[in-house]
Coordinates of C-alpha atoms in Angstrom, one line a residue:
Chain A
X1001 CA 0.0 0.0 0.0
X1002 CA 1.0 3.6 -0.3
X1003 CA 1.3 6.5 2.0
X1004 CA 1.0 9.9 0.7
X1005 CA 4.1 12.3 0.9
X1006 CA 3.3 15.1 3.2
X1007 CA 5.6 18.1 3.9
X1008 CA 6.9 19.6 5.9
X1009 CA 7.2 16.9 8.6
X1010 CA 7.1 19.6 11.3
X1011 CA 6.7 23.3 11.7
X1012 CA 7.4 25.8 14.5
X1013 CA 5.8 29.2 13.9
X1014 CA 5.0 32.4 15.8
X1015 CA 1.4 33.1 16.6
X1016 CA -0.1 35.2 13.8
X1017 CA 1.9 33.7 11.0
X1018 CA 0.5 31.9 8.1
X1019 CA 1.1 28.1 7.5
X1020 CA 1.3 26.1 4.4
X1021 CA 1.6 22.4 4.0
X1022 CA 1.1 20.0 1.1
X1023 CA 0.5 16.4 0.1
X1024 CA 1.6 14.6 -3.0
X1025 CA 0.8 11.2 -4.5
X1026 CA 2.0 9.0 -7.3
X1027 CA -1.6 8.0 -7.9
X1028 CA -4.6 10.1 -9.0
X1029 CA -7.3 10.6 -6.4
X1030 CA -10.9 11.7 -6.8
X1031 CA -11.1 13.0 -3.2
X1032 CA -8.7 14.8 -1.0
X1033 CA -9.4 15.3 2.7
X1034 CA -7.6 17.2 5.4
X1035 CA -7.7 16.2 9.1
X1036 CA -6.3 17.6 12.4
X1037 CA -5.4 15.3 15.3
X1038 CA -4.9 16.4 18.9
X1039 CA -2.6 14.3 21.1
X1040 CA -4.3 11.0 22.1
X1041 CA -7.5 11.8 20.1
X1042 CA -8.9 10.7 16.9
X1043 CA -8.6 12.9 13.7
X1044 CA -11.2 15.5 13.0
X1045 CA -12.2 16.4 9.4
X1046 CA -11.3 20.0 8.5
X1047 CA -11.9 20.2 4.7
X1048 CA -13.1 17.9 2.0
X1049 CA -12.3 18.4 -1.7
X1050 CA -14.1 16.6 -4.5
X1051 CA -13.1 18.2 -7.7
X1052 CA -9.7 18.9 -9.4
X1053 CA -8.9 22.6 -9.1
X1054 CA -11.4 23.1 -6.3
X1055 CA -10.4 25.8 -3.7
X1056 CA -12.4 25.5 -0.4
X1057 CA -12.2 27.5 2.8
X1058 CA -13.3 26.8 6.3
X1059 CA -12.7 29.9 8.5
X1060 CA -8.9 30.5 8.5
X1061 CA -8.3 27.3 6.6
X1062 CA -8.0 27.1 2.8
X1063 CA -7.3 23.9 0.9
X1064 CA -7.0 23.2 -2.9
X1065 CA -7.3 20.1 -5.0
X1066 CA -4.5 20.0 -7.4
X1067 CA -5.3 20.1 -11.2
X1068 CA -3.3 16.9 -11.8
X1069 CA -5.3 15.2 -9.0
X1070 CA -2.0 14.1 -7.5
X1071 CA -1.6 16.8 -4.9
X1072 CA -3.3 19.1 -2.4
X1073 CA -2.3 21.9 -0.1
X1074 CA -3.6 23.3 3.1
X1075 CA -3.1 26.9 4.3
X1076 CA -3.8 28.2 7.7
X1077 CA -3.9 32.0 8.1
X1078 CA -3.1 34.0 11.2
X1079 CA -2.3 31.0 13.4
X1080 CA -3.4 30.8 17.0
X1081 CA -2.2 28.5 19.8
X1082 CA -5.2 26.1 19.4
X1083 CA -4.0 25.3 15.9
X1084 CA -1.3 23.1 17.5
X1085 CA -1.6 19.5 16.5
X1086 CA -0.9 17.1 13.6
X1087 CA -2.4 17.6 10.2
X1088 CA -3.0 14.7 7.9
X1089 CA -4.0 14.6 4.3
X1090 CA -6.0 11.6 3.0
X1091 CA -6.7 10.6 -0.6
X1092 CA -9.2 8.3 -2.1
X1093 CA -11.8 6.3 -0.2
X1094 CA -10.2 6.7 3.3
X1095 CA -7.6 4.2 2.3
X1096 CA -4.5 6.4 2.2
X1097 CA -3.2 8.9 4.7
X1098 CA -0.2 11.2 4.6
X1099 CA 2.6 11.0 7.1
X1100 CA 1.4 14.1 9.0
X1101 CA 2.6 17.7 9.6
X1102 CA 3.2 18.5 13.3
X1103 CA 2.4 22.1 14.0
X1104 CA 3.7 24.0 17.0
X1105 CA 2.5 27.6 17.5
X1106 CA 4.7 29.8 19.8
X1107 CA 2.6 32.5 21.6
Chain B
X827 CA -25.6 12.7 20.2
X828 CA -24.4 10.9 17.1
X829 CA -20.9 9.6 16.9
X830 CA -18.4 6.8 17.1
X831 CA -17.5 5.2 20.4
X832 CA -14.3 3.2 20.9
X833 CA -13.8 1.4 24.1
X834 CA -11.7 1.1 26.2
X835 CA -9.4 4.2 25.8
X836 CA -6.5 2.3 27.4
X837 CA -5.9 -1.4 27.2
X838 CA -3.1 -3.5 28.6
X839 CA -2.6 -7.2 27.8
X840 CA 0.0 -9.8 28.2
X841 CA 1.9 -11.1 25.2
X842 CA 0.2 -14.0 23.6
X843 CA -3.3 -13.1 24.5
X844 CA -6.0 -12.1 22.0
X845 CA -7.8 -8.9 22.7
X846 CA -10.9 -7.3 21.2
X847 CA -11.3 -3.6 20.6
X848 CA -14.9 -2.2 20.4
X849 CA -16.2 0.3 17.9
X850 CA -19.9 1.4 17.8
X851 CA -21.4 4.1 15.7
X852 CA -24.9 5.6 15.6
X853 CA -24.4 7.7 12.5
X854 CA -26.2 5.1 10.3
X855 CA -23.0 4.9 8.1
X856 CA -22.5 1.9 5.9
X857 CA -18.7 2.0 5.8
X858 CA -16.5 1.4 8.8
X859 CA -12.6 1.2 9.0
X860 CA -9.9 0.3 11.4
X861 CA -6.4 2.0 11.4
X862 CA -3.3 1.6 13.3
X863 CA -1.2 4.6 14.2
X864 CA 2.4 4.3 15.5
X865 CA 4.3 7.2 17.0
X866 CA 5.2 9.9 14.6
X867 CA 3.5 8.1 11.7
X868 CA 0.3 8.4 9.7
X869 CA -2.6 6.1 9.8
X870 CA -2.4 2.6 8.2
X871 CA -5.5 0.8 7.2
X872 CA -6.1 -2.6 8.8
X873 CA -9.5 -3.6 7.6
X874 CA -12.6 -2.0 6.2
X875 CA -16.2 -2.9 5.8
X876 CA -18.6 -1.2 3.3
X877 CA -21.6 -3.3 4.2
X878 CA -22.9 -5.7 6.9
X879 CA -21.4 -9.1 6.7
X880 CA -18.7 -8.0 4.3
X881 CA -15.1 -6.7 5.0
X882 CA -11.9 -6.4 3.2
X883 CA -8.2 -6.5 4.2
X884 CA -6.2 -3.3 4.3
X885 CA -2.5 -2.9 4.0
X886 CA -1.6 -4.4 7.3
X887 CA -4.3 -7.1 8.1
X888 CA -1.9 -9.8 9.2
X889 CA -2.5 -10.7 12.9
X890 CA -5.9 -9.0 13.0
X891 CA -9.5 -10.1 12.5
X892 CA -12.8 -8.3 12.3
X893 CA -16.5 -9.0 12.1
X894 CA -19.5 -6.9 10.9
X895 CA -22.6 -8.6 12.1
X896 CA -24.4 -5.4 12.7
X897 CA -24.3 -2.0 10.9
X898 CA -23.5 -0.2 14.1
X899 CA -20.6 -2.4 15.3
X900 CA -17.2 -3.3 13.8
X901 CA -15.0 -5.0 16.5
X902 CA -11.3 -5.6 15.9
X903 CA -9.5 -8.5 17.5
X904 CA -5.7 -8.3 17.8
X905 CA -4.5 -11.9 17.8
X906 CA -1.3 -13.4 19.3
X907 CA -0.1 -13.7 15.7
X908 CA 0.4 -9.9 15.5
X909 CA 4.1 -9.5 16.2
X910 CA 4.1 -5.9 17.3
X911 CA 0.6 -5.1 18.6
X912 CA 1.4 -2.1 20.8
X913 CA -0.1 0.9 19.1
X914 CA -2.9 3.5 18.9
X915 CA -6.0 2.0 17.2
X916 CA -8.5 4.2 15.5
X917 CA -11.9 3.3 14.2
X918 CA -13.9 5.4 11.7
X919 CA -17.1 5.4 9.7
X920 CA -17.9 7.3 6.6
X921 CA -20.8 8.6 4.6
X922 CA -20.9 8.6 0.9
X923 CA -21.2 12.0 -0.7
X924 CA -21.8 12.4 -4.4
X925 CA -20.8 8.9 -5.2
X926 CA -18.9 5.9 -3.7
X927 CA -15.5 7.6 -4.1
X928 CA -16.4 10.7 -2.3
X929 CA -16.5 10.1 1.4
X930 CA -15.9 11.9 4.7
X931 CA -14.8 9.9 7.7
X932 CA -15.6 10.4 11.3
X933 CA -13.2 9.0 13.8
X934 CA -13.6 7.6 17.3
X935 CA -11.3 8.7 20.2
X936 CA -9.0 5.7 19.7
X937 CA -7.8 2.9 21.9
X938 CA -4.2 2.8 23.1
X939 CA -3.2 -0.9 23.4
X940 CA -0.1 -1.8 25.3
X941 CA 1.1 -5.4 25.2
X942 CA 3.6 -6.4 27.9

């Protein structure tokens, strides 16, 4: 099976800064999903993308489904301390997850 | 409240014993999944079920077994054949949206299994 390539692996940023992370795959997907996981908890869905080229926002979060259908990115604007956690991308029918991006926000 | 419930949150077992992790959902979702997460890694699919009485192996099914006798329940048994069972186990269910390939998953709180 495959795991999606997610980068960066970790990020340390100052509160108020913008964050960008991306996910790439060797396979084409019809769906891209972004989740956030707090320590010791299950992931929570942030944004779902269903169409190549689609750009979707959820509050301070914006995600895009790449035109090639092999990649996606997630942006977080004006980060706050509660953004801390691990962010995962997922492609396809819940079968494949990225390796995660650990985000630390310094107040 | 609708959701997915995994129990227990923490589980300790002796090496060589089988152990069953519970997963129940009241979201009326057809599909359910089990994942394993190791420290610093992503989620790896163990088994999934798209309908009652049917399930398929994921990437790391060896040493695990499941059943799907009811829509609401998808228990996972970690058998003694699993060589490295200590991990964080996550159960999820999903709803189809705009077709079978467009789904959004909802996760339980996870069970941390430690085998000593």
